[in-house]
Every structure is written in structure tokens, then in C-alpha cells.
CSV table of C-alpha atoms in Angstrom, one decimal:
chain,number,residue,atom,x,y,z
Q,1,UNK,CA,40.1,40.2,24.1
Q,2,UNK,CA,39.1,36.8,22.6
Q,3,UNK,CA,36.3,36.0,20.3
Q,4,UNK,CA,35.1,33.7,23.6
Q,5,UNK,CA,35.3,36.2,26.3
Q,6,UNK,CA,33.7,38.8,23.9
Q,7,UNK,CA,30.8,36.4,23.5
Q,8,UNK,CA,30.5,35.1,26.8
Q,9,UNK,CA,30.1,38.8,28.4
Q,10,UNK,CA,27.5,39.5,25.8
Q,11,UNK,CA,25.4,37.0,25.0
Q,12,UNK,CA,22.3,36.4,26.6
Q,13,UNK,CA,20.1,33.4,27.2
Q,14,UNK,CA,18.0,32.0,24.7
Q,15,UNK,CA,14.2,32.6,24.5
Q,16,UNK,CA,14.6,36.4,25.8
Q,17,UNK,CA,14.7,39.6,24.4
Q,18,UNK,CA,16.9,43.1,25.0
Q,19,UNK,CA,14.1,45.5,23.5
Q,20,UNK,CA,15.4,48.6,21.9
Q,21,UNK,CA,13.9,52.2,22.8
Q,22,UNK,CA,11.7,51.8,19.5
Q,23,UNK,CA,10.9,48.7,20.2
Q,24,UNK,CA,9.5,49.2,23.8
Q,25,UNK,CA,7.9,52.4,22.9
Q,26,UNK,CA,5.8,50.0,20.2
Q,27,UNK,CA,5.1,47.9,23.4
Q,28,UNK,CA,4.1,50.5,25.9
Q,29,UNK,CA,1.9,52.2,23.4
Q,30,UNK,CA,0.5,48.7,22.7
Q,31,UNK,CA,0.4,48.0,26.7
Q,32,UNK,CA,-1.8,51.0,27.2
Q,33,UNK,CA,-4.0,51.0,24.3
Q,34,UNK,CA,-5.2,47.3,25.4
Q,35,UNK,CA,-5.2,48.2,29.3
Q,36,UNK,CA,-7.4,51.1,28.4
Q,37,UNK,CA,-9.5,49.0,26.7
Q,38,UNK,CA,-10.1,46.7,29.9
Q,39,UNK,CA,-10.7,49.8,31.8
Q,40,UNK,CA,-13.2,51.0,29.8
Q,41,UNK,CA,-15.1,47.5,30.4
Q,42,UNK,CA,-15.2,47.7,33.8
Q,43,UNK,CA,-12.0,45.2,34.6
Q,44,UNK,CA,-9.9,46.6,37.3
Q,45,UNK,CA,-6.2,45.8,37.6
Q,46,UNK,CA,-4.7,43.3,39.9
Q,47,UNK,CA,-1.3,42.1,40.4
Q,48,UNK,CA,0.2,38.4,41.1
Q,49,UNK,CA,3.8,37.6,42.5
Q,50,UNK,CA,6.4,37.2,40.0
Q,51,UNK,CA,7.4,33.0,41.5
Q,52,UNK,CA,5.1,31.1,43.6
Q,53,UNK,CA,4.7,27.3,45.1
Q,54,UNK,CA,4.4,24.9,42.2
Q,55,UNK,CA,1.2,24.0,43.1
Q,56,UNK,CA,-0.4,26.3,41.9
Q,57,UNK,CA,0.4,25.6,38.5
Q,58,UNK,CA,-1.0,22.2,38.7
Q,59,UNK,CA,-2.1,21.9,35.3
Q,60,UNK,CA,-0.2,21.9,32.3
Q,61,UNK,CA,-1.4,22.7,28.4
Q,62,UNK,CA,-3.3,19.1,27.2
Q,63,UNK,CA,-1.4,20.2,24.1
Q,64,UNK,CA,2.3,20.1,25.1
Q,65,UNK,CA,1.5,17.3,27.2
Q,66,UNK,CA,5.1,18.2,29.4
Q,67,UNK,CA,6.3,20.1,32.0
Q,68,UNK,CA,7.2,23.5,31.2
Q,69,UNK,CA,7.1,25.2,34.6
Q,70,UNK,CA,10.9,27.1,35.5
Q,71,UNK,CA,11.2,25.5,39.1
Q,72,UNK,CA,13.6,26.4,41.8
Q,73,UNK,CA,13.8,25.4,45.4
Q,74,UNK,CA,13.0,27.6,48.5
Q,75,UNK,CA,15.5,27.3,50.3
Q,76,UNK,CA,13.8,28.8,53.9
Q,77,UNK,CA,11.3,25.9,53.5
Q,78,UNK,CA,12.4,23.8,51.1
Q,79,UNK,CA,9.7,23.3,49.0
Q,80,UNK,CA,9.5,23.5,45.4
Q,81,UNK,CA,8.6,26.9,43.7
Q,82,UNK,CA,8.1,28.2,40.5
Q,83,UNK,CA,8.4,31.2,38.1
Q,84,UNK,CA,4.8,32.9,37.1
Q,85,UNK,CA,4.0,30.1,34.4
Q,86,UNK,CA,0.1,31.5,33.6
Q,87,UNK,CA,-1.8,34.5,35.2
Q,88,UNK,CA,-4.9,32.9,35.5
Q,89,UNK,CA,-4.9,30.6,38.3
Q,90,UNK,CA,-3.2,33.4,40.3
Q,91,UNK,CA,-6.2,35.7,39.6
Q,92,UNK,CA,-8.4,32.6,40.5
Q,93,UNK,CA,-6.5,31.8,43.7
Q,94,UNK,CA,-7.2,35.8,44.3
Q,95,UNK,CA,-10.9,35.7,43.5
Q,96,UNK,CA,-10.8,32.5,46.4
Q,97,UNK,CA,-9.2,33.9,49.3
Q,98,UNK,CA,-8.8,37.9,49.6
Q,99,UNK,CA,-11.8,38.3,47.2
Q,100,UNK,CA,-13.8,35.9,48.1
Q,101,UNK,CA,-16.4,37.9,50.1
Q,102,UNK,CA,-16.5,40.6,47.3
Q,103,UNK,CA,-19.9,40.5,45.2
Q,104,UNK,CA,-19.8,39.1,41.7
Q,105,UNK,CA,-19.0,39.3,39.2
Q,106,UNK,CA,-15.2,40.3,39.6
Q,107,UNK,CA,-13.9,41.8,36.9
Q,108,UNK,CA,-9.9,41.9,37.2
Q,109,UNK,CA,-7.3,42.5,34.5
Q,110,UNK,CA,-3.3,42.1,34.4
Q,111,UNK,CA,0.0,43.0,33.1
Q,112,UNK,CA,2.2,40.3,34.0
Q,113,UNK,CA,5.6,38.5,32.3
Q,114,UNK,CA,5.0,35.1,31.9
Q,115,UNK,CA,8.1,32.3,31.9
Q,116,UNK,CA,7.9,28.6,30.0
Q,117,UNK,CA,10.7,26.4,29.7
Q,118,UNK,CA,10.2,25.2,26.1
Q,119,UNK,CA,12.8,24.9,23.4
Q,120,UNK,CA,13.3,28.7,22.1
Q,121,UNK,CA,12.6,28.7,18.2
Q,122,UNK,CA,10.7,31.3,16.1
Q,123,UNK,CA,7.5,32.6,17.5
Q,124,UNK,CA,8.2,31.2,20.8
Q,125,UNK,CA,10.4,32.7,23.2
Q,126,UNK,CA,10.8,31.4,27.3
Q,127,UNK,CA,10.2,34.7,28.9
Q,128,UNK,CA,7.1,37.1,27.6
Q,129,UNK,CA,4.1,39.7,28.2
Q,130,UNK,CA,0.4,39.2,28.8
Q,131,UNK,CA,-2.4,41.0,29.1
Q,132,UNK,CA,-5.0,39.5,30.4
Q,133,UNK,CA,-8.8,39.6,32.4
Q,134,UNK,CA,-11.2,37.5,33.7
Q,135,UNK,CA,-14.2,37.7,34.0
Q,136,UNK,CA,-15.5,35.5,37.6
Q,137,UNK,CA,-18.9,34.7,38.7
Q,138,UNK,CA,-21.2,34.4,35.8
Q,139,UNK,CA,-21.8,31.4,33.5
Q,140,UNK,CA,-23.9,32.9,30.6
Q,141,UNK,CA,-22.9,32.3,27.1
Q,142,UNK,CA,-23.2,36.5,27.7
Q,143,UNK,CA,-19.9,36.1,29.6
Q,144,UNK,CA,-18.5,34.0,26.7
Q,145,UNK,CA,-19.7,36.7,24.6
Q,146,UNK,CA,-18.7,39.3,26.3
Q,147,UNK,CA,-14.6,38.4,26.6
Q,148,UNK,CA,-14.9,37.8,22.4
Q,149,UNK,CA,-16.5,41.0,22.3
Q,150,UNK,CA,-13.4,42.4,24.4
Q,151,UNK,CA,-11.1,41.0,22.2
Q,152,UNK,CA,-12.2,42.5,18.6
Q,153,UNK,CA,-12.4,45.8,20.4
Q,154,UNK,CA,-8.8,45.6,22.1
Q,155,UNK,CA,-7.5,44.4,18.8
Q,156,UNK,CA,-9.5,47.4,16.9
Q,157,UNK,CA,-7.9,49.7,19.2
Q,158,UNK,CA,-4.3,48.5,18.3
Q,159,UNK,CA,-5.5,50.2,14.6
Q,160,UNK,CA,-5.5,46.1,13.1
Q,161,UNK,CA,-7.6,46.2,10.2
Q,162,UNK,CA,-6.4,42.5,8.9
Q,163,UNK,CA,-7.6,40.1,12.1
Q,164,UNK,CA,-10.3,37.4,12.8
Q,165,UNK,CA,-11.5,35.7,15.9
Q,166,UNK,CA,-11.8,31.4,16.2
Q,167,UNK,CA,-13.8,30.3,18.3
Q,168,UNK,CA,-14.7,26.9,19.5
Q,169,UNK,CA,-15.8,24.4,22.5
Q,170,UNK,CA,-13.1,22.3,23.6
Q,171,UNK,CA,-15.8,20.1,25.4
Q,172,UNK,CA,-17.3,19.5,21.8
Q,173,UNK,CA,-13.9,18.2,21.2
Q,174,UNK,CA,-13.4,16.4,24.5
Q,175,UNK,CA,-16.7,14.6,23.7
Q,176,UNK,CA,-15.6,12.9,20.6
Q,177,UNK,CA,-12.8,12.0,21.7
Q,178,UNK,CA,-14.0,10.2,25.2
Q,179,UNK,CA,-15.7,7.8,22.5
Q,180,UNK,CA,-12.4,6.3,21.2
Q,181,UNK,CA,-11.7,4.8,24.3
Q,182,UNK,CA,-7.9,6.0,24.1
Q,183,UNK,CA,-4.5,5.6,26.6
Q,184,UNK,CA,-3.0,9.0,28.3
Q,185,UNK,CA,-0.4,9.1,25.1
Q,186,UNK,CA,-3.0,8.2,22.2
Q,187,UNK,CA,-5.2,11.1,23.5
Q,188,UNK,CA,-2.6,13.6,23.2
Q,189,UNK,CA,-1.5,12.6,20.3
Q,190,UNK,CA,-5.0,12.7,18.5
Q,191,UNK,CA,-5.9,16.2,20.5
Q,192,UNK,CA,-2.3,17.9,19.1
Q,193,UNK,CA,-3.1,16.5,15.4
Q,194,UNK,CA,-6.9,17.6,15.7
Q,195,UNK,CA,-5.5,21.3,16.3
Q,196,UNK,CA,-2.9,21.0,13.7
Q,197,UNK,CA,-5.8,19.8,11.5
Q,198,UNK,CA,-3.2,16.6,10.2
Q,199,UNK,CA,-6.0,14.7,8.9
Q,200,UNK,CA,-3.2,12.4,7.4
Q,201,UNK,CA,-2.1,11.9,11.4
Q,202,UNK,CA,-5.9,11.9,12.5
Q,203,UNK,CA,-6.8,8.5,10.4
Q,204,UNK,CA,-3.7,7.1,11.3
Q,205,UNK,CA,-4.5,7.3,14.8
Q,206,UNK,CA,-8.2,5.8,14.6
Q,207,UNK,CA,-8.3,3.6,12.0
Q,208,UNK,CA,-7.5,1.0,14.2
Q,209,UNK,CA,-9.5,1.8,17.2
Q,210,UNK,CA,-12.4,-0.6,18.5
Q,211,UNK,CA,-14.7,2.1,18.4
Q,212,UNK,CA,-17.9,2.9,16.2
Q,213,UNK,CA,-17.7,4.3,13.0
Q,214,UNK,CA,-19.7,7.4,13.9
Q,215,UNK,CA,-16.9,8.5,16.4
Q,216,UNK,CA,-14.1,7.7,14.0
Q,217,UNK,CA,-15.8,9.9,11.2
Q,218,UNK,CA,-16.6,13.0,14.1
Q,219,UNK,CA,-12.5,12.5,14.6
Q,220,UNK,CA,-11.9,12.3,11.3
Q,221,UNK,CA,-14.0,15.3,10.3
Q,222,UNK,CA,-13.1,17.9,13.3
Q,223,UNK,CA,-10.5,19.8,11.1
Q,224,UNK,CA,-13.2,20.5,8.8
Q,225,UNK,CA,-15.8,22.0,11.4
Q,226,UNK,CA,-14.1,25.7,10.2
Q,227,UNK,CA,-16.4,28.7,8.8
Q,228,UNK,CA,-19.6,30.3,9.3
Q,229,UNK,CA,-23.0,29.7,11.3
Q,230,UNK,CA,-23.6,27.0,8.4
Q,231,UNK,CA,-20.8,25.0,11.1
Q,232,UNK,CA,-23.0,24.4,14.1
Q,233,UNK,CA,-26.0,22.8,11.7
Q,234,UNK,CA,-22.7,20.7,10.3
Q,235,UNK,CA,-21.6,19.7,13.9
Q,236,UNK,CA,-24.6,18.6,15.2
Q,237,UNK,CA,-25.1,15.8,13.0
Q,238,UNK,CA,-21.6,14.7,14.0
Q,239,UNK,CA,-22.0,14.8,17.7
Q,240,UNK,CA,-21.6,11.1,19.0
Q,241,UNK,CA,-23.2,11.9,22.7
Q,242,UNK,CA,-24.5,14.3,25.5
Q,243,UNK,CA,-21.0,16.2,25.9
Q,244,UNK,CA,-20.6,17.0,22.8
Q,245,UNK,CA,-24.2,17.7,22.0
Q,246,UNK,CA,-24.2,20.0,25.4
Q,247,UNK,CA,-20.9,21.9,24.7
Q,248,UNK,CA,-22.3,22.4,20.8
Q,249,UNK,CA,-25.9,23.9,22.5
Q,250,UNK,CA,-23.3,26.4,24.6
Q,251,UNK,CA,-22.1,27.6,21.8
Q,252,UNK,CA,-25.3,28.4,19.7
Q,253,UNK,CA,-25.9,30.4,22.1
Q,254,UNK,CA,-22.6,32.4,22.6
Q,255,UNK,CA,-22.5,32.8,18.5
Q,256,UNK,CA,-26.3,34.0,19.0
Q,257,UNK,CA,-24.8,36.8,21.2
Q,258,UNK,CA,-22.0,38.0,19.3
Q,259,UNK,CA,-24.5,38.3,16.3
Q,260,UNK,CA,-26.3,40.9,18.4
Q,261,UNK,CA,-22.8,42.5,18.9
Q,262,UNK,CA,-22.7,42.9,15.3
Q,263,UNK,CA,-19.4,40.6,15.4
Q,264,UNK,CA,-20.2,37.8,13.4
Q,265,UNK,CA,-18.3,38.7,10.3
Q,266,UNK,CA,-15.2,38.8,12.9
Q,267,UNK,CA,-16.1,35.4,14.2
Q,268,UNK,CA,-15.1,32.2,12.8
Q,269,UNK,CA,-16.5,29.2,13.9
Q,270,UNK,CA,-13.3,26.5,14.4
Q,271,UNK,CA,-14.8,23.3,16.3
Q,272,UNK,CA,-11.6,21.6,15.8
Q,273,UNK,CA,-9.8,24.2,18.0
Q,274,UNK,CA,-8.8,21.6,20.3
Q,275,UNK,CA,-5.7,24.0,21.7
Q,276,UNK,CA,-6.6,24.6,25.7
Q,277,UNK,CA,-5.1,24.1,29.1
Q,278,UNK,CA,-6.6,21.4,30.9
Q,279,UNK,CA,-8.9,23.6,33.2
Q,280,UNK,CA,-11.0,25.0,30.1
Q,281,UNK,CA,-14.2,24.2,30.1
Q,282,UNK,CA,-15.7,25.5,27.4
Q,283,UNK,CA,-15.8,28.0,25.1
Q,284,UNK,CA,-12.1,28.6,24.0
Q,285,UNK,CA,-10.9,31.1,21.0
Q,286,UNK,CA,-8.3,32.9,19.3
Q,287,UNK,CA,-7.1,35.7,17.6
Q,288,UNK,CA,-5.2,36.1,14.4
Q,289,UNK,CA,-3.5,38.5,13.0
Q,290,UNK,CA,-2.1,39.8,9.6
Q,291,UNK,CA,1.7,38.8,9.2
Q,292,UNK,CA,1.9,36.4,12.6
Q,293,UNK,CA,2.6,33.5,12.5
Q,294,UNK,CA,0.6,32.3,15.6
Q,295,UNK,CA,-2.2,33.7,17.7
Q,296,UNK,CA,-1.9,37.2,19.5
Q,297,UNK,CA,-4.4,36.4,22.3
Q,298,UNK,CA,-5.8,32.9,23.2
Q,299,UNK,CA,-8.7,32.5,26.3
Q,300,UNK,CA,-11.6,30.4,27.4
Q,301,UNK,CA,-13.8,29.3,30.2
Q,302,UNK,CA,-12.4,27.8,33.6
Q,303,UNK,CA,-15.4,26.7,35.8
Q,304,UNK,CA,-13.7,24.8,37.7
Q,305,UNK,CA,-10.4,26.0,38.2
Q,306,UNK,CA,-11.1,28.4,40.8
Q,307,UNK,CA,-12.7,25.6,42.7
Q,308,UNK,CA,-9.5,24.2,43.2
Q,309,UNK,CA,-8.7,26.8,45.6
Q,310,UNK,CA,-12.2,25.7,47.7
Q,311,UNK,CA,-14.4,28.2,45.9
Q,312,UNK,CA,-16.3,26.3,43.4
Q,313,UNK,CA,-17.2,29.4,40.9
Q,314,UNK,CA,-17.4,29.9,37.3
Q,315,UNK,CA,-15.0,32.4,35.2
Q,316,UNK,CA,-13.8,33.0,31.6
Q,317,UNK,CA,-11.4,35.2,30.7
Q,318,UNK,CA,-8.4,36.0,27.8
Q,319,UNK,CA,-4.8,37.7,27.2
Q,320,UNK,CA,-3.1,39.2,24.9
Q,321,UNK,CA,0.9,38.2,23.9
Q,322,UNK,CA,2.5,41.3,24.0
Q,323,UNK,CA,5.4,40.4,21.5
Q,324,UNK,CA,3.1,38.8,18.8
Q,325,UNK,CA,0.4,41.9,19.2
Q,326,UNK,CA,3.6,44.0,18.3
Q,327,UNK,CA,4.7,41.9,15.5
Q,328,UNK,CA,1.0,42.8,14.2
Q,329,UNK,CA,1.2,46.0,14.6
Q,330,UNK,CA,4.6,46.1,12.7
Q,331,UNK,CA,3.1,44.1,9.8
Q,332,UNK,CA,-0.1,46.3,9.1
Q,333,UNK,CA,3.2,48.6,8.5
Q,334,UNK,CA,1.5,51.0,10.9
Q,335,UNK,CA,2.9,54.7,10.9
Q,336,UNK,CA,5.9,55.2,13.5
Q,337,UNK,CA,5.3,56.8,16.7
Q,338,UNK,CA,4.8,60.8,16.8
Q,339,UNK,CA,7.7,62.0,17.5
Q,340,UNK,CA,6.5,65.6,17.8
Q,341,UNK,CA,6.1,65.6,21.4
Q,342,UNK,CA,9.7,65.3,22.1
Q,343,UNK,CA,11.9,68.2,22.2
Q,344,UNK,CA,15.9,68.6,21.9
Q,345,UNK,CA,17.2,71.7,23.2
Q,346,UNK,CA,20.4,73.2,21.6
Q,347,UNK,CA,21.7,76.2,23.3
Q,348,UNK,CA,25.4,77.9,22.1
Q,349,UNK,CA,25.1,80.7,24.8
Q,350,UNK,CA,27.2,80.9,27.8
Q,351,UNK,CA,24.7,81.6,30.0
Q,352,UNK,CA,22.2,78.7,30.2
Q,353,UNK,CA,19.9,80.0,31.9
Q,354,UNK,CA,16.9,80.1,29.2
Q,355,UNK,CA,17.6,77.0,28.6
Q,356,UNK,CA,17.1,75.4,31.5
Q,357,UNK,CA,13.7,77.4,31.7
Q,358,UNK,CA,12.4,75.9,28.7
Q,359,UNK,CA,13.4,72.7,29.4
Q,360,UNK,CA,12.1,72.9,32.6
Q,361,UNK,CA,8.9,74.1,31.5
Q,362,UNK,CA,8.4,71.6,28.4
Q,363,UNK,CA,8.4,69.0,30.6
Q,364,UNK,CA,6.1,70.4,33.5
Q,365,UNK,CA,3.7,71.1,30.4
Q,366,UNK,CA,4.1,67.0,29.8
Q,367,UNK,CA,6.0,67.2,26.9
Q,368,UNK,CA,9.9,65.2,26.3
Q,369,UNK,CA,12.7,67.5,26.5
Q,370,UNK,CA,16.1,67.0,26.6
Q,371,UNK,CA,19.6,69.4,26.4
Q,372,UNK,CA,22.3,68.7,24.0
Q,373,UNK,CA,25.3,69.1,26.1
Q,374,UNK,CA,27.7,68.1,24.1
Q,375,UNK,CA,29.9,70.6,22.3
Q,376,UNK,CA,29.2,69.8,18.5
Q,377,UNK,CA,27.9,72.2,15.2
Q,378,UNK,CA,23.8,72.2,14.9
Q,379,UNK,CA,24.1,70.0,11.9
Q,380,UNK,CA,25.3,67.6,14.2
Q,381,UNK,CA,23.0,68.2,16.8
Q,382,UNK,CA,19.8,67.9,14.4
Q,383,UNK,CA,21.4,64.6,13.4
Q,384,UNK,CA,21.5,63.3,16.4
Q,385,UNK,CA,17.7,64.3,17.2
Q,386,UNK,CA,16.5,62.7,14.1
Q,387,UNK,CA,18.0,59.5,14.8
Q,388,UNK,CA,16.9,59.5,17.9
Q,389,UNK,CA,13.1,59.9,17.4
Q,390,UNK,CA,12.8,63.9,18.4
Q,391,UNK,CA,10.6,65.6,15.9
Q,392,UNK,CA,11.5,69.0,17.4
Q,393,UNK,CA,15.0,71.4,18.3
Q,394,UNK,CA,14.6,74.9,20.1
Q,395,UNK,CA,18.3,76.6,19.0
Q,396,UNK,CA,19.6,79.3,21.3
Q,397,UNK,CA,22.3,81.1,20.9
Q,398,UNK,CA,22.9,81.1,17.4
Q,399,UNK,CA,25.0,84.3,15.6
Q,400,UNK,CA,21.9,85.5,14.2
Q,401,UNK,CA,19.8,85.3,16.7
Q,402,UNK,CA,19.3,87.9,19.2
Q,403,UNK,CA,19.3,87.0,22.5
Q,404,UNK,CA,16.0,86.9,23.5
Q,405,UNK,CA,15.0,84.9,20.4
Q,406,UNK,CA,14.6,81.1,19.7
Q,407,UNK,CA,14.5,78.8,16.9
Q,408,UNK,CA,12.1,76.1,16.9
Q,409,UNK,CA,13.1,73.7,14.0
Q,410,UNK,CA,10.5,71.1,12.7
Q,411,UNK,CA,12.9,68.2,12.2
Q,412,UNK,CA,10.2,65.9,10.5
Q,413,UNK,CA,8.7,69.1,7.6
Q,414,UNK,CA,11.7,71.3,8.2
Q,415,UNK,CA,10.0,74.2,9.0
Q,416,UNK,CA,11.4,76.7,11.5
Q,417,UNK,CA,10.0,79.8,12.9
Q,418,UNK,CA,11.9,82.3,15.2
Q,419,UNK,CA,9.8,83.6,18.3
Q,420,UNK,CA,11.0,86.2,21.2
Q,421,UNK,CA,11.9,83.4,24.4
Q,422,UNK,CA,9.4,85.3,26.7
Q,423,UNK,CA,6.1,84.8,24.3
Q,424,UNK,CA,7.2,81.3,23.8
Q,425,UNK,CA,7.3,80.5,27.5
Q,426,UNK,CA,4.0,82.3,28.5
Q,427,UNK,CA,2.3,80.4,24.8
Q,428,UNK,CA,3.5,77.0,26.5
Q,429,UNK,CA,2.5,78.0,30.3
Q,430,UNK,CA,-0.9,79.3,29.3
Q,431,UNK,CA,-1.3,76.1,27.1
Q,432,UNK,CA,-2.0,78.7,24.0
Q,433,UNK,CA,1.3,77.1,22.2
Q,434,UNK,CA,-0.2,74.9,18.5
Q,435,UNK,CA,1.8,72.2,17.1
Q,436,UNK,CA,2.8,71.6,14.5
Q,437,UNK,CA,4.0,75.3,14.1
């Protein structure tokens, strides 16, 4: 076989990922730590089709400022579709049609893959996981607070110890820069080196303006806005008009929440966080992580996205990137998964029958348990349990056993411990069975 049909038949595209059985175990234990956090809340789960017409995703990030949207034609219609590019205005679609007459708020959650058609390069790949909820029908800064609140408590839960939250107000932002009196392209350009804090970039792009020097210094001094409470006294003596003076109100009051949460030491104030799709409103934040190069949840309010679909309604909400919340994990070097729960059983006897019965019952009990079938020496079989993840053998069948006796092998300590078959099965069955032995 050629090097070119080897690589051809084995490659796969760029910007996705084959996850191997450590790997996704990572993720669904991630998955279901965060999903039980969103239950616990009150957020109930909700699920949106994998494609969908284009319009729907109508907007596009003000950052990118290009179309990333996987698009493919329906060919029973003909009209344009296009792969699940963001959650949220499916969930708002939802909360505008088939919830509509529900009572708010609605609290719905998700566990969707998302797909982007951006140039694949570290951090970034074209296919991934979120984990999301929004929060619809309420316009409090408590709502604000509440989703922030969320967030420190689903990354707490993931066992992070090395994490803080930014938070900002992308109308703060929006507000300084109305007063430039910029072009579609000069505006993105300023917005992308606002959140990149390139205050180089940032002077470039104003010195020349015909605006007033008040507006140039807010641009100029956006990327310092970062820190404490001390930020908002900071901001409002930068704050050129009533948007920006509003938006910077908003969010007094939202940081006045999460101090009652107890959360302010989590919370960092960034009011040059000028990262958003164009339907935020409001407050938007971010987490970050230990050891990740880029945020591991990004969110923010939408008033008036859900509008849109003829429902004029306010909503906030967040979600989680699965990869970059297990790249986290990884870094904080956090222990591997137990692997006592998961059996191999190795039986040399003839007669399989006990065997099959503790197999059998293992697994009715919830535990993992497999049979080594293949014909190989236990040192071999032990091998092959430890490097696949199995804390634990039960041996049958060896020459100095009797045959009504097992050996349970603790593959991790290597203890052992021989017990008669019957008082094994009746420990598991009655649930009287300890581990680790």
C-alpha cells in the first residue's frame, strides 16, 4: 500500500477530533458534572436540530466580522440551510413559538455540538461541545447575576481551583465607540483591537478621527478598565454619553449582586471586554481557566434576540466549551478517573458458568464488568486490565483455587483476597459487598 492511499483512508478533516476512551470518559464526566449543575438551578433540558434554515443564524460574532456558518442546500426546497452554528437563537426561537404560552421565566439548558467554518489552528477547532442555558423572561441585574453565579459554581464543580470570571457591558463599549463616528470596517477593526487590548492598534485607529478628545481618550483607555470595584468609579468619569453611562449603571448593579453572592473575589471587572455576538445587549463575561489558552465559557444578555422571532422578551444565558473545560481539568493535573468500579473477569475453568453469574450480576448491581475471553496466562490478562483502566480482576479457575473460590485482585494497591463464589454473590446482591477490599 502507498504512503498516499494509507493517508488518504486515514486522515480526517481538519478542525475535528477522534476522542480516545480516556479522553471521552474526561468529557462525559465533565458533561454531567456541569448538567447537574444546571439541574440543580432549576434549568430544564431542551434539544435543537442538528442543521436548520440559515436564517436563523442571522447574526454573526461583531468580532470575526465574516461568515462562518457551514451552509448546504436543501435540496426538497431549495433553500439554503445550515449546520447548528450557536445554540442560542434555537433556544430563543423555542421560547417564541412552542413555549411561548408557558409562564416565565423559562429556564432551559443544552448539550449540543456546535460547527464554525473558521481556519482550524490551536485552540480552535470547526466542530465542538457546548453546554449551555438561558435564562428568558426577566431583565434584573439578578438575572445577570444569577448566570455569573451559575458559572463559578459549574466551574467549582469541575474540582478548578485556578479560575476567574470577566465581566463586562458591551453597551459600555458600544457607547464609546458610537462617538467616533466610524465606517462598517473601522468599527470592527477598533472593537477586535479593544478586546485584544492593542493599545498600539487602538491609537492608530483614532488618532485621526474628527471626533472629541474625550471619546478618543475613553477608546484609548478601554483596555485599562480591568480589576476590581475601584473600575466602575474609573469608568464613569470616562463615559462620553447616555449609553454608556446606562450600560455602566447596569452593571453596578449586577457587581452589587454578586457581592451578596460572596463572588466578588471571583469577579473581575473587564470593561474593555468588547468580545460579543451582535444580539448581546449587555452584560457579557467569561471564564478563565488555569493552563487554557482561551476562555472555557463565554455568555451574555440577548434582549432582543428573541424578538426576532415576534416575541419581544428579554433573556441572558451562557455555555460552557466542552474541549477547553477538559483541557482545564487536565491542567489542574486532576487525579484520573476511578477505575475501581470496573471489573475484568478471568476465568480458566471449563465450565463458565460462575462466571457468567458474576458478570452478570456486577453489572445488574451497576458496576463495569467484562470477561477475558481470550486464551492467555493471568499475567497477561492483569496487563491488559491495567492498561485498559480496570482497577479490579475476579480469577477463577486457578490451580490453587478450589472451585468454589474466587480471587479478587486489586490491580491499583495489589491486594487480593480469596472468598467462597456463593458469599461473594449474595455480599454484591444484598449490596453488603465494601470496596476497596
Amino acid at each position: 500500500m502507498s504512503n498516499f492511499e494509507y493517508s488518504s483512508k486515514t486522515a480526517i478533516p481538519k478542525g475535528v477530533r477522534v476522542f480516545a476512551p480516556e479522553e471521552t470518559a474526561l468529557r462525559r464526566w465533565a458533561e454531567c458534572r456541569i448538567l447537574t449543575v444546571f439541574e440543580r438551578w432549576g434549568f430544564q433540558e431542551v434539544i435543537t436540530p442538528t442543521f436548520e434554515y440559515l436564517e436563523v443564524f442571522s447574526g454573526e460574532p461583531e468580532r470575526e466580522g465574516g461568515d462562518k456558518v457551514f451552509k448546504l442546500i436543501d435540496r426538497q426546497t431549495g433553500r439554503l440551510l445550515a449546520l447548528r452554528y450557536d445554540p442560542t437563537p434555537q433556544v430563543a426561537r423555542l421560547a417564541a413559538t412552542t413555549l411561548r404560552h408557558r409562564p416565565l421565566p423559562l429556564r432551559l439548558s443544552y448539550a449540543a455540538n456546535i460547527f464554525r467554518d473558521e481556519v482550524p489552528q490551536v485552540g480552535r477547532q470547526r466542530e465542538c461541545v457546548q453546554l449551555g442555558v438561558e435564562l428568558i423572561g426577566l431583565e434584573r441585574p439578578e438575572a445577570d447575576a444569577e448566570m455569573v453565579a451559575m458559572a463559578v459554581e459549574g466551574c467549582r464543580a469541575l474540582g478548578l481551583q485556578h479560575f476567574q470570571i470577566d465581566v463586562g457591558q458591551i453597551e459600555y463599549v458600544r457607547g464609546i465607540v458610537d462617538t467616533l463616528g466610524l465606517g462598517p470596517d473601522q468599527r470592527r477593526a477598533l472593537v477586535s483591537a479593544i478586546d485584544r487590548k492593542d493599545t498600539i492598534e487602538i491609537e492608530l485607529l483614532v488618532r485621526g478621527l474628527d471626533a472629541d478628545e474625550k471619546s478618543k481618550r475613553a477608546a484609548l483607555d478601554l483596555p485599562l478598565l480591568y480589576g476590581g470595584k475601584e473600575v466602575l468609579a474609573r469608568a464613569r468619569d470616562l463615559a462620553p454619553n447616555r449609553r454608556s453611562q446606562e450600560a455602566l449603571r447596569n452593571l453596578t448593579q449586577v457587581y452589587e449582586v454578586l457581592e451578596q453572592y460572596g463572588l466578588a473575589d471571583q469577579v473581575i471587572i473587564d470593561l474593555g471586554e468588547a468580545m460579543a455576538f451582535e444580539y448581546h445587549t449587555g452584560v457579557t463575561f467569561a471564564a478563565f481557566a488555569q493552563g487554557v489558552g482561551s476562555e472555557i465559557l463565554r455568555g451574555g444578555r440577548y434582549d432582543d434576540l428573541i424578538g426576532r422571532f415576534g416575541y419581544p422578551c428579554p433573556a441572558t444565558g451562557f455555555a460552557f466549551d466542552l474541549d477547553k473545560v477538559r483541557e482545564a481539568v487536565a491542567a489542574e493535573n486532576r487525579p484520573p478517573l476511578a477505575t475501581g468500579q470496573r471489573f475484568l473477569v478471568i476465568d480458566f475453568n471449563p465450565d463458565k458458568r460462575h462466571a457468567l453469574r458474576i458478570a452478570q450480576l456486577l453489572r445488574e448491581k451497576g458496576y463495569s464488568a467484562a470477561r477475558d475471553i481470550i486464551k492467555r496466562d493471568l499475567e497477561g490478562s492483569f496487563d491488559y486490565a491495567k492498561r485498559s483502566g480496570i482497577g479490579r480482576a475476579i480469577v477463577l479457575g486457578l490451580p490453587h483455587l478450589p472451585q468454589d473460590e474466587l480471587l479478587i485482585s486489586d490491580l491499583d494497591s495489589g491486594t487480593e483476597e480469596r472468598v467462597p463464589v456463593e458469599r461473594f454473590c449474595g455480599e454484591v446482591e444484598r449490596g453488603e459487598r465494601r470496596w476497596p477490599m
